Short mmCIF file of C-alpha atoms and ligand atoms in Angstrom, two decimals:
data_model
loop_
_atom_site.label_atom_id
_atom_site.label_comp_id
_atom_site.label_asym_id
_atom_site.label_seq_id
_atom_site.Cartn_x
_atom_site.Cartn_y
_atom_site.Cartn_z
CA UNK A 20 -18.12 13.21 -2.28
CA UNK A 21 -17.97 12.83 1.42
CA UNK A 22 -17.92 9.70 3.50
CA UNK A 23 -17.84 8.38 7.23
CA UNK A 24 -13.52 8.04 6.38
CA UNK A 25 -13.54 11.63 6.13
CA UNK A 26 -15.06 12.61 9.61
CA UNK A 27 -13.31 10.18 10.97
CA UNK A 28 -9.73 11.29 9.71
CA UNK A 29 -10.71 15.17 9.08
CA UNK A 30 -10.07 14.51 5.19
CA UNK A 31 -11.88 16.19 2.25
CA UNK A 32 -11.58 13.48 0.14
CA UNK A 33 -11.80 9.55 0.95
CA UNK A 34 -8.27 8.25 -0.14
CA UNK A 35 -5.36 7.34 1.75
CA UNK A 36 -1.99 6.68 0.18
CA UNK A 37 -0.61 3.05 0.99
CA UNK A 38 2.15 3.46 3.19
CA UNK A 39 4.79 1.96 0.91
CA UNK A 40 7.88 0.99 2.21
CA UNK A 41 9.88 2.64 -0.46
CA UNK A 42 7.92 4.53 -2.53
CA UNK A 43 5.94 6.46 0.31
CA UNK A 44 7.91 8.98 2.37
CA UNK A 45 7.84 12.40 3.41
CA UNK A 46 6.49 14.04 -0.54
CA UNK A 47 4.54 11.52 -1.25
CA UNK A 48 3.05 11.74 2.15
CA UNK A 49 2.19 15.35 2.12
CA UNK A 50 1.19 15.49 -1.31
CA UNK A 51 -1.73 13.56 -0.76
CA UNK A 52 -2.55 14.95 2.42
CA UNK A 53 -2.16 18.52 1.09
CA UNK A 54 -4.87 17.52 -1.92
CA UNK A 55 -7.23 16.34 0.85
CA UNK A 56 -6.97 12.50 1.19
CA UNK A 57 -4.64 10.99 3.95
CA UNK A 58 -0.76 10.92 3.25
CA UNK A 59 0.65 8.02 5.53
CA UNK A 60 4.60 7.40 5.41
CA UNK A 61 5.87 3.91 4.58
CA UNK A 62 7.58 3.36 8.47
CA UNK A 63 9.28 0.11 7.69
CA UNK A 64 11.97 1.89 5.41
CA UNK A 65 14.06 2.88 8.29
CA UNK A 66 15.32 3.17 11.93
CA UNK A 67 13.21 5.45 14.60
CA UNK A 68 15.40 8.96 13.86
CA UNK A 69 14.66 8.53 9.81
CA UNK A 70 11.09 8.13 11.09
CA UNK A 71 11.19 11.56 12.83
CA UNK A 72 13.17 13.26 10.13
CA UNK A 73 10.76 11.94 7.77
CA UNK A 74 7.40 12.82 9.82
CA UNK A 75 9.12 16.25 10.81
CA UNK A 76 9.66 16.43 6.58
CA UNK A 77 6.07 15.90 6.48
CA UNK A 78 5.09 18.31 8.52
CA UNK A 79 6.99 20.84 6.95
CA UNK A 80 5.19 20.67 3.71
CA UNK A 81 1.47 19.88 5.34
CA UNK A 82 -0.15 21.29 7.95
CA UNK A 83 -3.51 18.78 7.66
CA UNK A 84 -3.68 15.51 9.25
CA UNK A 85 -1.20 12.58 7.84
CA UNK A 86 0.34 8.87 9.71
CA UNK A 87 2.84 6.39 9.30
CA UNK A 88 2.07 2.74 8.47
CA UNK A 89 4.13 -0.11 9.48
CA UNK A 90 4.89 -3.75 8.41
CA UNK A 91 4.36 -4.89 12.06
CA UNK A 92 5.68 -8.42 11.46
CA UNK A 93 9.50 -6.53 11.07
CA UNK A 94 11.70 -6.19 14.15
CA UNK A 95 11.91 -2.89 15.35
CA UNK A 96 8.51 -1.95 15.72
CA UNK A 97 8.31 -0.90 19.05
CA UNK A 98 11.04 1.62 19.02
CA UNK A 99 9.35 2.65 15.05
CA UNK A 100 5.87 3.26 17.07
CA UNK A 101 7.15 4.99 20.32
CA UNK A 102 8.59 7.92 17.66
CA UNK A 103 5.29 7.93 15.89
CA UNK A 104 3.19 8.34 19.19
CA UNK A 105 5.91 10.64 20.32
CA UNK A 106 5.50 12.62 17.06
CA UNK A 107 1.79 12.90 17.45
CA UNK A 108 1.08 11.78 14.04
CA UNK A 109 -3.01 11.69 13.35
CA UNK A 110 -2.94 7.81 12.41
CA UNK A 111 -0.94 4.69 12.34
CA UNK A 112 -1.41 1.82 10.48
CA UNK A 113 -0.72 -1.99 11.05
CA UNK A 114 -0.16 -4.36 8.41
CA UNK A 115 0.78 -8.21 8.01
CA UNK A 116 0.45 -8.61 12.02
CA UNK A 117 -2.29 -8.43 14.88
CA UNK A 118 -2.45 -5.16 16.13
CA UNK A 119 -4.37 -5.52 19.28
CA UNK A 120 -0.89 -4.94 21.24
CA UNK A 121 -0.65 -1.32 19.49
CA UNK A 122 -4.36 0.04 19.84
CA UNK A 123 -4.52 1.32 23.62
CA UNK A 124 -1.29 3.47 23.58
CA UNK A 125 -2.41 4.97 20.40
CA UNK A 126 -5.96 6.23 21.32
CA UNK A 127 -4.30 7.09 24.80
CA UNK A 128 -2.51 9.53 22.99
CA UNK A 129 -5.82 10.60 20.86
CA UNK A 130 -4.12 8.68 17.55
CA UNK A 131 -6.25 6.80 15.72
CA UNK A 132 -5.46 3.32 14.83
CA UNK A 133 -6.20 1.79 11.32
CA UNK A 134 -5.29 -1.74 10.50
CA UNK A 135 -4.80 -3.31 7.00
CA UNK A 136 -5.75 -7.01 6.92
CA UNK A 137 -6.54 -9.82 3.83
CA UNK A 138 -8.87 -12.54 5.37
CA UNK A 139 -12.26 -11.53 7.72
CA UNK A 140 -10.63 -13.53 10.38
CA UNK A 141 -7.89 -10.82 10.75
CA UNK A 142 -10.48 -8.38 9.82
CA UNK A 143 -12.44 -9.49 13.08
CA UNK A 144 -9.45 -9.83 14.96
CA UNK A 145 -8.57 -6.02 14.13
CA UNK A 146 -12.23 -5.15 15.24
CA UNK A 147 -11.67 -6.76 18.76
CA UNK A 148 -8.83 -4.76 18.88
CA UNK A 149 -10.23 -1.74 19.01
CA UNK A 150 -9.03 -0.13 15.35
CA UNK A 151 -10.73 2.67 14.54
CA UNK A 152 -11.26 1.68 10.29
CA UNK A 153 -9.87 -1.40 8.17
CA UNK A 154 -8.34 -1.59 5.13
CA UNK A 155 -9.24 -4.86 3.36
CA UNK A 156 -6.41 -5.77 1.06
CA UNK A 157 -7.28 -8.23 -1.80
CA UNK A 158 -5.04 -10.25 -3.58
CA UNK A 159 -4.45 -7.95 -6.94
CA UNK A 160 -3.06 -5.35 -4.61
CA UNK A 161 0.72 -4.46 -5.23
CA UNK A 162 3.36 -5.06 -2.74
CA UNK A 163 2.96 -7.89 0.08
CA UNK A 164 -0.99 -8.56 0.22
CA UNK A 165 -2.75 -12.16 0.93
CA UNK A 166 -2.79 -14.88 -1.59
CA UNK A 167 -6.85 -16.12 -1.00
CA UNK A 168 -9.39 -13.39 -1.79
CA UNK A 169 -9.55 -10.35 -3.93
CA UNK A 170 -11.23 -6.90 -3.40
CA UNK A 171 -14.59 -7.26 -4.60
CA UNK A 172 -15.63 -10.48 -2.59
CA UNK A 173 -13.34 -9.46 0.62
CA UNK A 174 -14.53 -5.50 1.04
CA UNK A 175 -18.27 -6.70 1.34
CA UNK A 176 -17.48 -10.09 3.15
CA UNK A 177 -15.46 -7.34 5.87
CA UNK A 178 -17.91 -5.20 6.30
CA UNK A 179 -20.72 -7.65 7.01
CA UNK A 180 -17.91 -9.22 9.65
CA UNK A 181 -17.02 -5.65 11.59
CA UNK A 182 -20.15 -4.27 11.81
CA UNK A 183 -19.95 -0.15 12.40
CA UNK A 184 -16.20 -0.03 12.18
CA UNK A 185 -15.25 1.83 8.55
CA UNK A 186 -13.57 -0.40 5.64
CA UNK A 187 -11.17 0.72 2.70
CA UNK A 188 -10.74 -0.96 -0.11
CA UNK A 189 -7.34 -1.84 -1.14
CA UNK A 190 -6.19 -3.72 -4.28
CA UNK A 191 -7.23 -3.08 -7.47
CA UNK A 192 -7.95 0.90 -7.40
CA UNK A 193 -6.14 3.59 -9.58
CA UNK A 194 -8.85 5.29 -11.31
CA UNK A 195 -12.14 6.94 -10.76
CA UNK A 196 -14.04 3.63 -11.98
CA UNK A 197 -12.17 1.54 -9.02
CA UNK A 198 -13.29 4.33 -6.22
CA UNK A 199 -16.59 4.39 -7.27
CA UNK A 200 -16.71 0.42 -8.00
CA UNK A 201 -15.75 0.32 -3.74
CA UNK A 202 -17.75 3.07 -2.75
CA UNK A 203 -20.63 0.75 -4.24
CA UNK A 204 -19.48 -2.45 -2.42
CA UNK A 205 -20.16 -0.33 0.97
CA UNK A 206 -16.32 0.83 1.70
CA UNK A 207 -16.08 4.41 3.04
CA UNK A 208 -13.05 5.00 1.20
CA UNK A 209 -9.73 3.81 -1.21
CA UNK A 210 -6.47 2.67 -0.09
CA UNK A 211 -4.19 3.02 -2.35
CA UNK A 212 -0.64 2.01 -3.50
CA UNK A 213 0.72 0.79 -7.28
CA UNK A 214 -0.81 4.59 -8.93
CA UNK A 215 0.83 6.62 -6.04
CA UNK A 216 4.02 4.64 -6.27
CA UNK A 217 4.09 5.55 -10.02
CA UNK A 218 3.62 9.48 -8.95
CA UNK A 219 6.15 12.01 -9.33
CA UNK A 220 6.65 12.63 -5.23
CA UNK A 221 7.15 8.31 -4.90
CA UNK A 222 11.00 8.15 -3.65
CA UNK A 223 10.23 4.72 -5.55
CA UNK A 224 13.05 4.40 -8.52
CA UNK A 225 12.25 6.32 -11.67
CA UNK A 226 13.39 2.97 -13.56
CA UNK A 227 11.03 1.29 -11.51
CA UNK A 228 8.02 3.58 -12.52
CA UNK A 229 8.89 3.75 -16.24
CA UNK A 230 8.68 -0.33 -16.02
CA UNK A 231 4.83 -0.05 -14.72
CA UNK A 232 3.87 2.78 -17.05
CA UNK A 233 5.17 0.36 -19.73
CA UNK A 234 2.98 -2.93 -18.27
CA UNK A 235 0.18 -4.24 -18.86
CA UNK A 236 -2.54 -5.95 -16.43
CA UNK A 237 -1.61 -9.21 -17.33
CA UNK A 238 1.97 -8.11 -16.58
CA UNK A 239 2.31 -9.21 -12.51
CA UNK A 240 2.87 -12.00 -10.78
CA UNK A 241 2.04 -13.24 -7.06
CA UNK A 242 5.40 -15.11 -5.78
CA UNK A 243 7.75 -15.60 -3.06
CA UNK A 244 10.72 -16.05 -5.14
CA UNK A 245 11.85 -12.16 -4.18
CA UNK A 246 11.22 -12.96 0.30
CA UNK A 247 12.97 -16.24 0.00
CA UNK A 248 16.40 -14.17 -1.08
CA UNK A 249 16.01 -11.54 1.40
CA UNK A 250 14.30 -13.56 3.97
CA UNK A 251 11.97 -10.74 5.07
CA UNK A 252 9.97 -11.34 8.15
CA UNK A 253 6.57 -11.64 6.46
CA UNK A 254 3.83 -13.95 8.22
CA UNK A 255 2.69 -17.08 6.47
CA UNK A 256 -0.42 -16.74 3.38
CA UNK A 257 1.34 -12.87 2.62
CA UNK A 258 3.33 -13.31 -0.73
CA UNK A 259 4.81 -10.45 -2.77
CA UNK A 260 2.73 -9.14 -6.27
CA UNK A 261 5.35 -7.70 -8.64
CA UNK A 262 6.41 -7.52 -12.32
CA UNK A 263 7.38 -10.57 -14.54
CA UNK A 264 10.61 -10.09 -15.49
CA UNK A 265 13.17 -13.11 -16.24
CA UNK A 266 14.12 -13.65 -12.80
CA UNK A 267 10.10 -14.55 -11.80
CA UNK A 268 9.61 -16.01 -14.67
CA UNK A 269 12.85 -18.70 -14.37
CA UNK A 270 12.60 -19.06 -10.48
CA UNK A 271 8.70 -18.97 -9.81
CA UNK A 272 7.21 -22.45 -9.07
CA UNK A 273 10.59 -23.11 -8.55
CA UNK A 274 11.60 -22.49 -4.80
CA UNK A 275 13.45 -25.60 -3.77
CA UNK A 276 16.17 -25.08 -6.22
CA UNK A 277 16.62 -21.47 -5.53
CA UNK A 278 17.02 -21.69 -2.20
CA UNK A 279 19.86 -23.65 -2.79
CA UNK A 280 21.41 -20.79 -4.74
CA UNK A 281 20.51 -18.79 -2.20
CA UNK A 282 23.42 -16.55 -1.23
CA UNK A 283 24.27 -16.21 -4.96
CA UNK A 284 21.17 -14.46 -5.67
CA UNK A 285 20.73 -12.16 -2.24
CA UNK A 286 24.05 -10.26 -3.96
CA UNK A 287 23.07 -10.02 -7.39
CA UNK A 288 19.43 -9.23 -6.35
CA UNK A 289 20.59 -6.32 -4.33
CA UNK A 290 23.35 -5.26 -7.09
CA UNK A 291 20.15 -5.54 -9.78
CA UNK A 292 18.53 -3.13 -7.40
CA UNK A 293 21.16 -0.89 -7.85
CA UNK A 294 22.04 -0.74 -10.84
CA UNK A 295 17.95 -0.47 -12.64
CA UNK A 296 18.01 -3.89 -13.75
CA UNK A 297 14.66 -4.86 -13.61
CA UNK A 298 14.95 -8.21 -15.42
CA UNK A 299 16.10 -9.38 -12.09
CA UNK A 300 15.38 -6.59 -9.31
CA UNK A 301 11.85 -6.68 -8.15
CA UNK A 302 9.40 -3.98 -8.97
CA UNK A 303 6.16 -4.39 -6.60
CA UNK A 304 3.28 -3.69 -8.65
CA UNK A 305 -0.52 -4.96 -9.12
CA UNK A 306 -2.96 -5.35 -11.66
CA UNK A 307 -3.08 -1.72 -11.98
CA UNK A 308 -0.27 -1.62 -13.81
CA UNK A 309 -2.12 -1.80 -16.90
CA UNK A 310 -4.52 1.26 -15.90
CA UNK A 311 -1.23 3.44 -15.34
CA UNK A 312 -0.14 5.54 -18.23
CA UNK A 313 2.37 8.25 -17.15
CA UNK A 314 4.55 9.47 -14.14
CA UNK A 315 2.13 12.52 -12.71
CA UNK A 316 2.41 14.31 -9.34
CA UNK A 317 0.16 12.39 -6.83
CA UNK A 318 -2.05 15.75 -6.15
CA UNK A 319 -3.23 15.74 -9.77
CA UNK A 320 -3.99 11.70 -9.73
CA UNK A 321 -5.61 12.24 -6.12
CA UNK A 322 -8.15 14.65 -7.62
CA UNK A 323 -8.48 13.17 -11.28
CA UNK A 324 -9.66 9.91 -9.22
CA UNK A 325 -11.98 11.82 -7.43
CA UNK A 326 -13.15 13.90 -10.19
CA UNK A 327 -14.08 10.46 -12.34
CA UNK A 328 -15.76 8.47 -9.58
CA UNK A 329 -18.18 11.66 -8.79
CA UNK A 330 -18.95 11.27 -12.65
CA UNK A 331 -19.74 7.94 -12.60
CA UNK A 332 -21.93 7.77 -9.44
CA UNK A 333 -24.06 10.50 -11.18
CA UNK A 334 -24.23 8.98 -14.15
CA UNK A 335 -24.42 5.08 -14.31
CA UNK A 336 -27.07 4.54 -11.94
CA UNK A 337 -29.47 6.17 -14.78
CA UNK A 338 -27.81 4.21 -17.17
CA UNK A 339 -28.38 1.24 -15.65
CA UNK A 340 -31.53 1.51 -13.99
CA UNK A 341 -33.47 3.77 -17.05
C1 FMN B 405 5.68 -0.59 -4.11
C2 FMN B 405 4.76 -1.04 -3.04
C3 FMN B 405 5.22 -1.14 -1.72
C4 FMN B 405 4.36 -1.54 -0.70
N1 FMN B 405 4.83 -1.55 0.59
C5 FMN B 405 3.95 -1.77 1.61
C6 FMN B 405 4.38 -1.59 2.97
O1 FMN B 405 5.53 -1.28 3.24
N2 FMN B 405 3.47 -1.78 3.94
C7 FMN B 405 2.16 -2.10 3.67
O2 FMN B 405 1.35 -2.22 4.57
N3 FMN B 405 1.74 -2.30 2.40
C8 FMN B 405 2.60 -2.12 1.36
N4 FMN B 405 2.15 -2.25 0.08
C9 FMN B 405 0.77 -2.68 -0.16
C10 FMN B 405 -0.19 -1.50 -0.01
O3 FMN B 405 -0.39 -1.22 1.36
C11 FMN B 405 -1.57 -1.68 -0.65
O4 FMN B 405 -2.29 -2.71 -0.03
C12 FMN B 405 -1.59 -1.93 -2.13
O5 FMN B 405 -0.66 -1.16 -2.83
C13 FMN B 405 -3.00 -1.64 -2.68
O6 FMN B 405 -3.17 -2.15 -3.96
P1 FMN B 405 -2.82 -1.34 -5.31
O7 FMN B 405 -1.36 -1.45 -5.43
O8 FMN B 405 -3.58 -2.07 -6.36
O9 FMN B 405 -3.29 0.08 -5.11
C14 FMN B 405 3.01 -1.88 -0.98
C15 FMN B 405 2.55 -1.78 -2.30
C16 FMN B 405 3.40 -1.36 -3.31
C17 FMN B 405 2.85 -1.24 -4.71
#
């Protein structure tokens, strides 16, 4: 399996890890680069010298190509960029915020630039920009994604908008069915986040992965009721897809009367976080979840994905078509 994604990033294999604030640092990183897709380090986890211990940590363990991906809407990302372009990491990614300011000192240092976006509008805005290959993020994606479209529509609806520029899929991918199922719609390759979060190299909390093996896909919900506690600089239409647990389930739909309660809950969230409570603390997850059986190092889910989706894309086109 080979696709433009590859060429362009030097990969063997078309799948980049979501850079997960959390979840996605320095192991996880290199562990997917080192099985052949691209590793990219969740940058919005920390200030610029974590980012160069964690892309020298990277390095250490890799010697192929892996970036750093940003939530651009956070303070901070100027100095967070200048140690990535310092660094002379292969490729860094914008989410959840323009990123025409960011393209030209990137390719001036031969970086590329990809940007992860959830309508075409921002997917045409990217293009203008200059980006080098979008991720199109639908709404059953895990973490902070949009709240209008999902994968299958957006991916195709993208690429007919950006002409040459290559798409990934993102949202909705954790097996070899949902890399083929993209391939199909015309992206070049998967981005992907809940099944590497739930990998044995995820710095993610092991409490926190034993809660999405144990899901199911009816299990998540898309809500603000986490971002209105912590008041996390996320742009307007981006909400947060995570577990049901008791907090969502008493406090979702219910926003006015939370934020009254506000300071109340930003301590016992963060002491829930702490302590593995995950009837209250949030665990970011999407529909996924109920595709993810077991805790398994991220190399062996890398090439199991690949490994199924080759199947498939020999074998159901004769099925189908006789
Ligand atoms: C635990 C978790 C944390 C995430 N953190 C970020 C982040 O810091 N920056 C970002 O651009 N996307 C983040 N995302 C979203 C991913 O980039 C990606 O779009 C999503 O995981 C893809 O959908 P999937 O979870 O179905 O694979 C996060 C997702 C998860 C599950």
């Amino acid at each position: 399996m080979h696709t433009r994604l590859c060429d362009l990033l030097g990969i063997t294999h078309p799948i980049v890890n979501a850079p997960m604030a959390g979840p996605a640092k320095a192991d996880l990183a290199a562990a997917v680069s080192e099985a052949g897709g691209l590793g990219l380090i969740g940058g919005s986890s920390g200030d610029p010298e974590w980012l160069r211990q964690q892309i020298k940590a990277t390095r250490e363990r890799t010697s192929r190509p892996f970036g750093v991906g940003f939530i651009s809407s956070f303070p901070g990302l100027d100095g967070l960029v200048a140690v990535a372009i310092e660094e002379g990491v292969a490729v860094i990614a914008h989410s959840f915020a323009d990123p025409t300011p960011y393209v030209p000192a990137a390719h001036a240092a031969g970086i590329l630039v990809l940007a992860q976006v959830q309508t075409v509008a921002q997917a045409v805005q990217a293009a203008a920009a200059g980006v080098d290959a979008i991720a199109a993020q639908g709404v059953e994606a895990g973490g902070h994604t949009g709240t209008s479209s999902a994968t299958l529509p957006l991916v195709p609806a993208v690429i007919d908008a950006v002409g040459d520029i290559p798409v990934i899929a993102a949202g909705g991918i954790a097996d070899g069915r949902g890399l083929a199922a993209v391939l199909i719609l015309g992206a070049e390759g998967a981005w992907i986040g809940t099944r590497f979060a739930v990998s044995r190299e995820s710095a993610g909390s092991e409490w926190g992965k034993a809660r999405v093996v144990a899901a199911g896909t009816d299990d998540t919900v898309l809500t603000k009721v986490y971002d209105l506690i912590s008041g996390s600089p996320f742009p307007a239409g981006i909400a947060d897809h995570v577990l049901q647990n008791r907090y969502t389930r008493t406090w979702h739909g219910r926003e006015a009367e939370l934020l009254q309660e506000r300071t109340a809950w930003r301590a016992r969230l963060e002491q829930a976080s702490q302590q593995g409570d995950a009837e209250l603390a949030a665990v970011r997850a999407g529909n996924v979840a109920g595709l993810i059986d077991a805790v398994e190092p991220a190399g062996d889910i890398l090439r199991r994905i690949i490994a199924e989706a080759e199947a498939i894309l020999r074998r159901r086109p004769a099925e189908v078509l006789g």
